[in-house]
Coordinates of N, CA and C in Angstrom, one line a residue:
X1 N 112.7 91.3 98.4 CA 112.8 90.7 99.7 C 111.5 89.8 100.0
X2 N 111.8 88.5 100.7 CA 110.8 87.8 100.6 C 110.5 87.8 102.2
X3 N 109.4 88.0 102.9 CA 109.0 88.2 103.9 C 107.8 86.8 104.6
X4 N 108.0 86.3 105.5 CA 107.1 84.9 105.7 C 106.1 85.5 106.3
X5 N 105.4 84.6 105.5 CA 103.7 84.5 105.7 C 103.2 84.7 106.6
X6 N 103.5 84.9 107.6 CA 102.5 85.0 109.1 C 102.8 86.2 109.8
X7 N 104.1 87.1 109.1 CA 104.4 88.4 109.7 C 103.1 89.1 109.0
X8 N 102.2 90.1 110.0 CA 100.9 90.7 110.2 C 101.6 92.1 108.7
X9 N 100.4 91.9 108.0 CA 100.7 93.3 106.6 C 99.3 93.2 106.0
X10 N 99.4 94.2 104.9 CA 98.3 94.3 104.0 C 98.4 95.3 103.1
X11 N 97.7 95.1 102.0 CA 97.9 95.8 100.5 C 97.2 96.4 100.4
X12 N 98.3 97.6 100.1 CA 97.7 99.1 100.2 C 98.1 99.8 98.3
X13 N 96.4 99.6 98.4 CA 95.9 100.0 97.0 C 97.1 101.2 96.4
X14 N 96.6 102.0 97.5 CA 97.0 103.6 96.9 C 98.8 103.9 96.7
X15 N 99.3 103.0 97.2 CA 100.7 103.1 97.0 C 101.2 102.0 96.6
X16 N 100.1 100.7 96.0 CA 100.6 99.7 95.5 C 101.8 99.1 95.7
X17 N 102.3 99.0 97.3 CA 103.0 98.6 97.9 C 102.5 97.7 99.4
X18 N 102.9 96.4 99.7 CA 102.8 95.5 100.8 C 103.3 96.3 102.2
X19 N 102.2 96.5 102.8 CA 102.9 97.4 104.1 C 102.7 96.2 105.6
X20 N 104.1 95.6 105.6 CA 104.4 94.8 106.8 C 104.9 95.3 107.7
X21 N 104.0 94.6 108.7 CA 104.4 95.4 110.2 C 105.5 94.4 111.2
X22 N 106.7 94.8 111.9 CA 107.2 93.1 112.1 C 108.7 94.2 113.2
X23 N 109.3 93.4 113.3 CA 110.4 94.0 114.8 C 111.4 93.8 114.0
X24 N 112.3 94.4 114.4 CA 113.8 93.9 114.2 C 114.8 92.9 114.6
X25 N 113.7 92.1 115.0 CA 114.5 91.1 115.9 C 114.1 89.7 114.6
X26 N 112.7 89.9 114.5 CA 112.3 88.9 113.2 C 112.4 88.7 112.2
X27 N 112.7 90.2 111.4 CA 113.7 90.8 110.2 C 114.7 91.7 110.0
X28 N 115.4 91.1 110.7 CA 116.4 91.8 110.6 C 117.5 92.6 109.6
X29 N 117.2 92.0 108.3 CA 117.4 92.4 107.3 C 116.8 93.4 106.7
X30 N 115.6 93.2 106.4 CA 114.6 94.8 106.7 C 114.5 96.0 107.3
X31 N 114.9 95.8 108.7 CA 115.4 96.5 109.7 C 116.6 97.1 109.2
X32 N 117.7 96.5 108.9 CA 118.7 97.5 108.4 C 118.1 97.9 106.9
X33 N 117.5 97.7 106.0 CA 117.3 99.0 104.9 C 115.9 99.6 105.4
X34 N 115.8 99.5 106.6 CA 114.4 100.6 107.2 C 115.4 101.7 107.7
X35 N 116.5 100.9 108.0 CA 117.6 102.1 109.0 C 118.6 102.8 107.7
X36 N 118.6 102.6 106.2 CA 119.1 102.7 105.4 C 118.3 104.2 104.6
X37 N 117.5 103.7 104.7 CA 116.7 104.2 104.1 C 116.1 105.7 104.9
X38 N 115.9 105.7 106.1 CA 115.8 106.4 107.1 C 117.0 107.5 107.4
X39 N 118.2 107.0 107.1 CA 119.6 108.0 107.2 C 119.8 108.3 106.0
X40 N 119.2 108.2 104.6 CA 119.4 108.7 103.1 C 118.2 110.0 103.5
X41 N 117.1 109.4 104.5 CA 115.7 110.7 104.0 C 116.6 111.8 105.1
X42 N 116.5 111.4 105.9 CA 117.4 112.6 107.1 C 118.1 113.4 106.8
X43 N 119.8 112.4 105.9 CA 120.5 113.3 105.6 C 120.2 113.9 104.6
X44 N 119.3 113.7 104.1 CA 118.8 114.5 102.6 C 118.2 115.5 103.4
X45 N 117.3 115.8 104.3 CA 117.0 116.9 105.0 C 117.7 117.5 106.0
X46 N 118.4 117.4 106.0 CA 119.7 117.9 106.8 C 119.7 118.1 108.5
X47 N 118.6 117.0 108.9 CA 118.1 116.6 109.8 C 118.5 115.2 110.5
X48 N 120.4 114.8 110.2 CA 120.4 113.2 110.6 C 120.3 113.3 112.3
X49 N 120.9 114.4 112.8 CA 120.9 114.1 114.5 C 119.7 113.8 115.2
X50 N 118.5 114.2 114.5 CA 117.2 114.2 114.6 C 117.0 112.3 114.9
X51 N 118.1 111.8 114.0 CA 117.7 110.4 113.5 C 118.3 109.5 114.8
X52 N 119.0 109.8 115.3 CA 120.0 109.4 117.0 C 120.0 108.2 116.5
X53 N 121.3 107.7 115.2 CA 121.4 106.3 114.9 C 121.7 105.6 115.7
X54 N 122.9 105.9 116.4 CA 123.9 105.3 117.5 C 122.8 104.9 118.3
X55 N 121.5 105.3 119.0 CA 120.9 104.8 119.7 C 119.6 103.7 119.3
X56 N 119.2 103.7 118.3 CA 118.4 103.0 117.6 C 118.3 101.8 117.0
X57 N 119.5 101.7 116.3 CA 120.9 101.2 115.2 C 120.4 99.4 115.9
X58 N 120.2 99.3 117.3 CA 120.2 97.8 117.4 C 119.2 96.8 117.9
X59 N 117.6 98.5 117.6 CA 116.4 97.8 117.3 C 115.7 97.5 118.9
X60 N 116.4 98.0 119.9 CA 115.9 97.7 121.3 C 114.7 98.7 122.1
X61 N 114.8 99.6 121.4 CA 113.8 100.9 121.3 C 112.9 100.4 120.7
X62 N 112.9 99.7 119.4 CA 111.9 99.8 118.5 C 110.9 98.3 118.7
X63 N 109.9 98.6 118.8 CA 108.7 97.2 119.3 C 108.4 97.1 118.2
X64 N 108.2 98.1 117.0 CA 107.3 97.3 116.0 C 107.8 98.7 114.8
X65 N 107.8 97.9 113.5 CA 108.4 99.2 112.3 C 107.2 98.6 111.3
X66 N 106.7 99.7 110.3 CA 106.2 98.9 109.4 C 106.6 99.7 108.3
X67 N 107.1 98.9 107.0 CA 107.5 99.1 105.9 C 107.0 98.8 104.7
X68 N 106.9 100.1 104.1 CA 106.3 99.5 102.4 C 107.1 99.2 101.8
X69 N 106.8 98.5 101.0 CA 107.4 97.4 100.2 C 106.8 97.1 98.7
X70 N 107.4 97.5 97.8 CA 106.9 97.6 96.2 C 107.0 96.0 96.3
X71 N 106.7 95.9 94.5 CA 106.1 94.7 94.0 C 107.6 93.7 93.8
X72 N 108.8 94.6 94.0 CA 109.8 94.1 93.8 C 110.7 93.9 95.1
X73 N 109.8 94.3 96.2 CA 110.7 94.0 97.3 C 111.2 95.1 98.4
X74 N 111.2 96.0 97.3 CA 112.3 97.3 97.4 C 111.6 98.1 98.5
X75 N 112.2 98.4 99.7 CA 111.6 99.6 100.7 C 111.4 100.5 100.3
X76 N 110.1 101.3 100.2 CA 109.7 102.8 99.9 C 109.6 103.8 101.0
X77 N 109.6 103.3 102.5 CA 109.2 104.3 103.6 C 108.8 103.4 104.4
X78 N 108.6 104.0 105.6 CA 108.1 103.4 106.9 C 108.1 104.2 108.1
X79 N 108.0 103.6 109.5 CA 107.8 104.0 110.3 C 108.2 103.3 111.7
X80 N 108.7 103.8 112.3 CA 109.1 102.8 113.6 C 108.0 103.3 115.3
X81 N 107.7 102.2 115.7 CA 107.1 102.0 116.8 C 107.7 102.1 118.1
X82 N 107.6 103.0 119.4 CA 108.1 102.7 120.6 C 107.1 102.5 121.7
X83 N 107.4 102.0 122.9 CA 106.4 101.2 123.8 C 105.6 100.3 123.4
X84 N 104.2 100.0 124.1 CA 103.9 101.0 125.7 C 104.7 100.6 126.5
X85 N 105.2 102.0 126.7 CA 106.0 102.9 127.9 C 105.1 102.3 129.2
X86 N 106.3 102.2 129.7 CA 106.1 101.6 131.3 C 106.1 102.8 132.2
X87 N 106.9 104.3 132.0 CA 107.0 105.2 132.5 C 106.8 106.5 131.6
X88 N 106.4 107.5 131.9 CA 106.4 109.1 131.5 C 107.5 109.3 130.7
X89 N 109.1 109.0 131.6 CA 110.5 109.8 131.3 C 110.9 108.2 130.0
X90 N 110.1 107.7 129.8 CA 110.7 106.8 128.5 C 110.1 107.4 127.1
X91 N 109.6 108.3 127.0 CA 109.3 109.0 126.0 C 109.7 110.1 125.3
X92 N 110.0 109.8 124.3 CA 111.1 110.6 123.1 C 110.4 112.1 123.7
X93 N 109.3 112.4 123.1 CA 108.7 113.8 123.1 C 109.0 114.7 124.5
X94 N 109.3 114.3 125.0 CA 110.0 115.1 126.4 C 111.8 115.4 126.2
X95 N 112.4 114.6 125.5 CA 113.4 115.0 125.3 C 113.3 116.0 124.3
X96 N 112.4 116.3 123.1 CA 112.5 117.1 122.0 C 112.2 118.7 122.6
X97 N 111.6 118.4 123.7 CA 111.0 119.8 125.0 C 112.1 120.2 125.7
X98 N 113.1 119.5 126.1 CA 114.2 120.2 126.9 C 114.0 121.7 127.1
X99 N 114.4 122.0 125.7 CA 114.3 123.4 125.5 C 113.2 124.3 125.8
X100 N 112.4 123.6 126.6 CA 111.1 124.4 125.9 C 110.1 123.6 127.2
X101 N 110.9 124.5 128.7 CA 110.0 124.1 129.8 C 108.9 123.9 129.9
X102 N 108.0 125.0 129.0 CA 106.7 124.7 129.4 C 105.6 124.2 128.5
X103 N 106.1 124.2 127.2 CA 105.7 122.5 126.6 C 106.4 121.6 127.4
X104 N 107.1 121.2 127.8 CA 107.5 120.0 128.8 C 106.5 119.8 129.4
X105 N 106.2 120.5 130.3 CA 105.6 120.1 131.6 C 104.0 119.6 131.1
X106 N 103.7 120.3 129.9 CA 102.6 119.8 129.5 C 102.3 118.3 128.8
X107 N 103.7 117.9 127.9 CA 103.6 117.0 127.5 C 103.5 115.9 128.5
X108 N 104.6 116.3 129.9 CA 104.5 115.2 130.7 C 103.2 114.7 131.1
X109 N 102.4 116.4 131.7 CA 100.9 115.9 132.3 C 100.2 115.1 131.8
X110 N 100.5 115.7 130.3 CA 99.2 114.5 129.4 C 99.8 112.8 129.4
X111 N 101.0 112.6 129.2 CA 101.7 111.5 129.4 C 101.1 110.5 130.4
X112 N 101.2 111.6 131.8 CA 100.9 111.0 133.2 C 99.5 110.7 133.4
X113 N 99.0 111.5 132.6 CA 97.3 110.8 132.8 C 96.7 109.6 131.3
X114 N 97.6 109.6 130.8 CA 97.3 108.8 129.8 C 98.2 107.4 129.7
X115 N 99.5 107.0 130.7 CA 100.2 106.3 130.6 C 99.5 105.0 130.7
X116 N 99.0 104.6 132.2 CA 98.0 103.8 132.5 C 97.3 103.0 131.4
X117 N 97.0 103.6 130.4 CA 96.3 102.9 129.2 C 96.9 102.4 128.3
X118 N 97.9 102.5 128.6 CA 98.8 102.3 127.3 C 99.2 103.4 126.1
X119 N 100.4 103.9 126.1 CA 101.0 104.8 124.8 C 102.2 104.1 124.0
X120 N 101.9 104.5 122.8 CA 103.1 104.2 122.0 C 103.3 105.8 121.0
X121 N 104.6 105.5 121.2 CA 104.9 106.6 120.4 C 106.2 106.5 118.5
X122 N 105.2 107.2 117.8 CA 105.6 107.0 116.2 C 107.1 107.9 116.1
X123 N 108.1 107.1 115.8 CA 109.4 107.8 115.1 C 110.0 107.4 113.8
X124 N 110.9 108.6 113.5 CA 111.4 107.9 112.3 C 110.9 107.6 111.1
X125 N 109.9 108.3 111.1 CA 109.3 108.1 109.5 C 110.4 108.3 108.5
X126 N 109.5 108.0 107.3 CA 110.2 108.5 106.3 C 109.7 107.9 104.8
X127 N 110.0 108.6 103.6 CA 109.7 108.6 102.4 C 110.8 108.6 101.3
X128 N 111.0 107.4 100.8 CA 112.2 107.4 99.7 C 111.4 108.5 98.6
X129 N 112.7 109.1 97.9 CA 112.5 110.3 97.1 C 112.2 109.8 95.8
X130 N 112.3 108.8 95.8 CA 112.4 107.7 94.5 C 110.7 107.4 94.2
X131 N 110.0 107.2 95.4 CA 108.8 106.3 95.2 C 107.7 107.1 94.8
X132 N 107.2 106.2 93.6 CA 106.3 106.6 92.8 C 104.9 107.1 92.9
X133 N 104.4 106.7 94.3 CA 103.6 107.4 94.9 C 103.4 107.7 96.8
X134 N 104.9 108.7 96.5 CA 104.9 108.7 97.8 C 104.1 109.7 98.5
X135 N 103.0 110.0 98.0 CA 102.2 110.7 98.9 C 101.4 109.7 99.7
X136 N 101.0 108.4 99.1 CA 100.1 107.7 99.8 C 100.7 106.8 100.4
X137 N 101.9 106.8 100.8 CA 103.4 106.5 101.4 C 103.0 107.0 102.8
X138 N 103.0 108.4 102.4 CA 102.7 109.2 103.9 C 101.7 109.0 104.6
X139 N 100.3 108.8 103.4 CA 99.4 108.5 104.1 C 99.2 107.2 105.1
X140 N 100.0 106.1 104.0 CA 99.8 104.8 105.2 C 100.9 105.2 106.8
X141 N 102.1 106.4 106.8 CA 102.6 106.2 108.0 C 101.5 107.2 108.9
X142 N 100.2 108.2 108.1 CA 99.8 108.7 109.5 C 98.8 107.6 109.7
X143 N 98.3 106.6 109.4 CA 97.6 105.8 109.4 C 98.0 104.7 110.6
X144 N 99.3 105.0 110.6 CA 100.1 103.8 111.1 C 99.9 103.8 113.3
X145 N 99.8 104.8 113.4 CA 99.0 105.1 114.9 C 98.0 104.0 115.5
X146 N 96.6 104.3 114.4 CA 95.5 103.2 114.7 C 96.0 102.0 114.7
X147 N 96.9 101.1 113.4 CA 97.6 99.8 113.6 C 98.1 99.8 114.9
X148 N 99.2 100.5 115.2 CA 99.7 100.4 116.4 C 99.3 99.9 117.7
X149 N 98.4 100.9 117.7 CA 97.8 100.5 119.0 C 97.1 99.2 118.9
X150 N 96.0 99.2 117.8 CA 95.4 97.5 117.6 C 96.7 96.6 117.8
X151 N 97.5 96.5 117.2 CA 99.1 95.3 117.2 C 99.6 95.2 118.6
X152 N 99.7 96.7 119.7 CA 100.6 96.4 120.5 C 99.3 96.6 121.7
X153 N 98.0 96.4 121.8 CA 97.1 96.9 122.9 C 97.1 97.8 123.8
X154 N 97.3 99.2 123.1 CA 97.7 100.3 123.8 C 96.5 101.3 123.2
X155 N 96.3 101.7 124.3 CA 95.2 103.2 123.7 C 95.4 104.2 123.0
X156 N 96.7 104.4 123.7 CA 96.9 106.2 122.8 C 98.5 106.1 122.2
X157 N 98.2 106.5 121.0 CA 99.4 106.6 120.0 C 100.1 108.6 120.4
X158 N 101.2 108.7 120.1 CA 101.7 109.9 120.4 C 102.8 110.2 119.1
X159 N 102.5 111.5 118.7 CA 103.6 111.3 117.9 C 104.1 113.2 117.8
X160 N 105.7 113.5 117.4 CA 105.7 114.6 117.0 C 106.1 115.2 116.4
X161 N 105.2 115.9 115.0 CA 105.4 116.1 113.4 C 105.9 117.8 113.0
X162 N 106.1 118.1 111.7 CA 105.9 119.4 111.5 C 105.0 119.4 110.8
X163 N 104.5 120.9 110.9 CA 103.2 121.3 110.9 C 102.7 121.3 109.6
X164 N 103.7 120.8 108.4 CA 103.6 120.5 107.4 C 102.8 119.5 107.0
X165 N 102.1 118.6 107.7 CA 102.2 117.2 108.0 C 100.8 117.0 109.0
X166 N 100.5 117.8 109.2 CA 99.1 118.5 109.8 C 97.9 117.4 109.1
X167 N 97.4 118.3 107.7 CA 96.5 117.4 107.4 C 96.3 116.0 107.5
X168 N 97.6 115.1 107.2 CA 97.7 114.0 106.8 C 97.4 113.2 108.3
X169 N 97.9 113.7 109.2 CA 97.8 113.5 110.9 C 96.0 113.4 110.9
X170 N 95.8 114.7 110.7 CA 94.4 115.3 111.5 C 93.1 114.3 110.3
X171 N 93.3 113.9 109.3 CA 92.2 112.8 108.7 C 92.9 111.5 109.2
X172 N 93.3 111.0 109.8 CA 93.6 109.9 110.5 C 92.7 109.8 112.0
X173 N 92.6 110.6 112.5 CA 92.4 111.4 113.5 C 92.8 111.6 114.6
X174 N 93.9 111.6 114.0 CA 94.7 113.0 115.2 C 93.9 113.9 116.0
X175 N 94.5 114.7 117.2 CA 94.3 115.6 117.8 C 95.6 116.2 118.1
X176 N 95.7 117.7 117.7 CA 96.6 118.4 118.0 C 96.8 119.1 119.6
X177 N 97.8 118.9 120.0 CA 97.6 119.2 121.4 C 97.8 120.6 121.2
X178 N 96.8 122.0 121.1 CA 96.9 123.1 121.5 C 97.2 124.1 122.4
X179 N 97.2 123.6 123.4 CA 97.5 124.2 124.7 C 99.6 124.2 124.3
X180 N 100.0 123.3 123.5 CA 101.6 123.4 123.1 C 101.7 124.0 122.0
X181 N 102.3 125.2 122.6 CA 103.4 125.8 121.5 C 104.0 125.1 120.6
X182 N 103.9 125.3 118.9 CA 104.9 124.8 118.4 C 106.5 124.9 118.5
X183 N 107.5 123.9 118.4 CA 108.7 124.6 118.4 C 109.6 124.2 117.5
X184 N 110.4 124.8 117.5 CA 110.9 124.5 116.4 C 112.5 123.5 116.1
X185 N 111.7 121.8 115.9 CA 112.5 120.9 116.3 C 112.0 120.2 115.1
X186 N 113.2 119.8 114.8 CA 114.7 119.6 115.1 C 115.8 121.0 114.7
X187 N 115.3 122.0 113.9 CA 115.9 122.8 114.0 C 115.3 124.0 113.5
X188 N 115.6 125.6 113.4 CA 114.7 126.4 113.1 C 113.6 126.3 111.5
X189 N 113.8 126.0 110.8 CA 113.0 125.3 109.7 C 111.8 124.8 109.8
X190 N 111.6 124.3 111.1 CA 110.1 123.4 111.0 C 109.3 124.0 112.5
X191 N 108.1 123.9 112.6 CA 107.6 124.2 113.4 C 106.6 122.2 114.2
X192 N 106.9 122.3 115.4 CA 106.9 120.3 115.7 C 105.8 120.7 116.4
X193 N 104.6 119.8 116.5 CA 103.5 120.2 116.9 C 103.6 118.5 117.3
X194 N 102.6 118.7 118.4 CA 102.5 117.4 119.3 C 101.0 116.9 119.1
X195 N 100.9 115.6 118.8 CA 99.5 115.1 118.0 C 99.2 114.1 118.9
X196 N 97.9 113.9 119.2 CA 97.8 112.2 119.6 C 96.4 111.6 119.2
X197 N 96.4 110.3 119.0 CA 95.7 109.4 118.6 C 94.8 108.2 120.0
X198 N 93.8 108.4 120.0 CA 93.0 107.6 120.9 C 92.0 106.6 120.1
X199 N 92.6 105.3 120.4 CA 92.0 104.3 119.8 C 90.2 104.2 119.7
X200 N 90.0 104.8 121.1 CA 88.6 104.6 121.0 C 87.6 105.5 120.4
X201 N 88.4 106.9 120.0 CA 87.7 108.0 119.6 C 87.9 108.2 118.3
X202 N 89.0 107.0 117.8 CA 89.0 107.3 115.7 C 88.1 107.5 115.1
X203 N 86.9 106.7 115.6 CA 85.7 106.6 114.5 C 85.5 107.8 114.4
X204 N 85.3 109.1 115.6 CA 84.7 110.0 115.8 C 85.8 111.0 114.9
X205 N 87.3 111.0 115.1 CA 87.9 111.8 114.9 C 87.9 111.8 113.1
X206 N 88.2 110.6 113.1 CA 89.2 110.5 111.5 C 88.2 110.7 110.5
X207 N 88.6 111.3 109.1 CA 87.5 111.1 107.9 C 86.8 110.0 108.0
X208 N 85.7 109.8 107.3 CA 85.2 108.3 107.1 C 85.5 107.5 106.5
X209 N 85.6 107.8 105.5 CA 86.5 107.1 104.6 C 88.2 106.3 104.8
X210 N 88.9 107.3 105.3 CA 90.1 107.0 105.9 C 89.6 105.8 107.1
X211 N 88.8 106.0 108.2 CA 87.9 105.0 109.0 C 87.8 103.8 108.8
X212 N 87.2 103.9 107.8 CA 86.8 102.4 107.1 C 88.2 101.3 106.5
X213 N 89.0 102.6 105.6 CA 90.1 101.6 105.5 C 91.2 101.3 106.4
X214 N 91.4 102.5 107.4 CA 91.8 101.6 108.5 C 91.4 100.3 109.4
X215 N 89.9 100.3 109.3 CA 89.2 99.1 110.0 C 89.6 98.1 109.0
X216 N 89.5 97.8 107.4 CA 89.9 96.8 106.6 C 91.7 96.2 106.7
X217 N 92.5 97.3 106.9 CA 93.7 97.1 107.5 C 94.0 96.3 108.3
X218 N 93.8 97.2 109.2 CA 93.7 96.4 111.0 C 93.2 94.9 110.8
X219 N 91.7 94.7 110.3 CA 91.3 93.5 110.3 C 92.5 92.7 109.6
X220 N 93.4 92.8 108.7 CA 94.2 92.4 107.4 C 95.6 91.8 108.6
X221 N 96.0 92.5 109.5 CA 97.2 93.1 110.1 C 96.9 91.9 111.5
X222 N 95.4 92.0 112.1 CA 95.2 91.1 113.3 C 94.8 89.7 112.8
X223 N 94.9 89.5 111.5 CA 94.8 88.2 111.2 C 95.9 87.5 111.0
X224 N 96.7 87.8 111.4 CA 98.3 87.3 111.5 C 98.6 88.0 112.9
X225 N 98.0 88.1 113.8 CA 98.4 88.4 115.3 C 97.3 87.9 116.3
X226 N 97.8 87.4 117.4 CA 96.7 86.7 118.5 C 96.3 87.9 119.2
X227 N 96.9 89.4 118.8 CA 95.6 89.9 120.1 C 94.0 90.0 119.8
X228 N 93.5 90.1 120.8 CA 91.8 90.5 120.9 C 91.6 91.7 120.6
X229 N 92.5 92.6 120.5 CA 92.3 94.0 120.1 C 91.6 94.2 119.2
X230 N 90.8 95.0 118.7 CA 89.9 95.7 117.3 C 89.8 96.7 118.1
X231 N 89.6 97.8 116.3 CA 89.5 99.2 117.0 C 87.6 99.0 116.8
X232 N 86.9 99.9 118.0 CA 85.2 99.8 118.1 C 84.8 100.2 116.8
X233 N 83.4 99.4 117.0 CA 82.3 99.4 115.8 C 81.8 100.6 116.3
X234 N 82.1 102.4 115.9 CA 81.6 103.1 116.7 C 81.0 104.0 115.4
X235 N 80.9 103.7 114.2 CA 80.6 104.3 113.2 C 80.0 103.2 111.4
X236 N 79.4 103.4 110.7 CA 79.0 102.8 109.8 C 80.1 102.2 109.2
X237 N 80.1 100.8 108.5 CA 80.9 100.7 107.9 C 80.9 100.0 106.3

């Protein structure tokens, strides 16, 4: 797949695949093997309702997806982008609470004091079973928060993982929201823990190392986008 030059990406050593970040409105073709590729990893986890195609399917949810991309074109995994949320109740993570009043009520709070700044929230990952190194697949989607918010000028990234999925989150730097029970969503098998990402406090949270090559990304990613956004010089580089 040949992708034009000015859509924001950058080459990621460790999975020796082009990770471009871009809408579904711009590639649309991409977009459906992001959505291809996303209902092969689901249904292979026996997790497609999780995936709510019927609602997704025509990319109006989704502000921003980013996709690795081997040397031949071929999608290995990605990640889809929602907001910033104009409101609290436009946020997936409160639907995944239904069940589960009082993680709700928590996730809203934090929502409500954080909306103001701007949130986006990460869905839909996923890892073809095929790719050759898809652990550092995974690592560019927990990475994919910091972009986010640099690409869309939003503070706080939101996302919600199983707890399998922990470390890869927490060296990005994540924060796990503790005060919420894990639950177990999408179905009894996984335990979903609710993480969030604050643009201004990466340096502080994330490894150093992970730090740095996020800041070389980002730089890679805003050089094909007009915002003023950079994440802060808050640490050595």
């Amino acid at each position: 797949m040949r992708i034009p030059f000015d859509v924001p990406s950058y080459l990621d050593h460790r999975s020796q695949c082009r990770i471009v970040a871009t809408t579904p409105e711009k590639n649309p073709v991409l977009w459906e093997q992001f959505l291809d590729g996303a209902q092969e990893s689901y249904t292979r986890h026996g997790v497609t309702a999780a995936l709510e195609m019927s609602a997704i399917r025509d990319g109006n949810t989704t502000r921003l997806f980013f996709a690795a991309l081997d040397r031949s074109g071929t999608i290995l995994g990605g990640v889809r982008v929602q907001g910033p949320y104009a409101s609290v109740d436009q946020a997936h993570a409160l639907v995944e609470f239904d069940e589960h009043p009082h993680g709700r009520r928590h996730v809203h709070a934090m929502l409500d004091e954080r909306i103001d700044h701007g949130v986006v929230e990460l869905k839909s990952a996923w890892v073809a079973p095929n790719a050759p190194r898809g652990r550092a697949i995974t690592a560019m989607i927990a990475e994919s928060p910091a972009y986010s918010t640099a690409l869309l000028g939003a503070r706080y990234a939101l996302a919600t993982a199983a707890s399998h999925v922990r470390a890869a989150w927490l060296e990005t730097g994540a924060v796990i929201a503790t005060q919420i029970e894990p639950i177990p969503y999408p179905d009894e098998r996984y335990r979903t823990e609710v993480f969030w990402w604050d643009r201004k406090t990466l340096a502080f949270e994330a490894e150093l190392a992970t730090w740095r090559r996020m800041r070389r990304n980002t730089a890679s990613l805003l050089a094909h986008h007009r915002s003023a956004i950079v994440l802060p010089q808050a640490v050595a580089s």
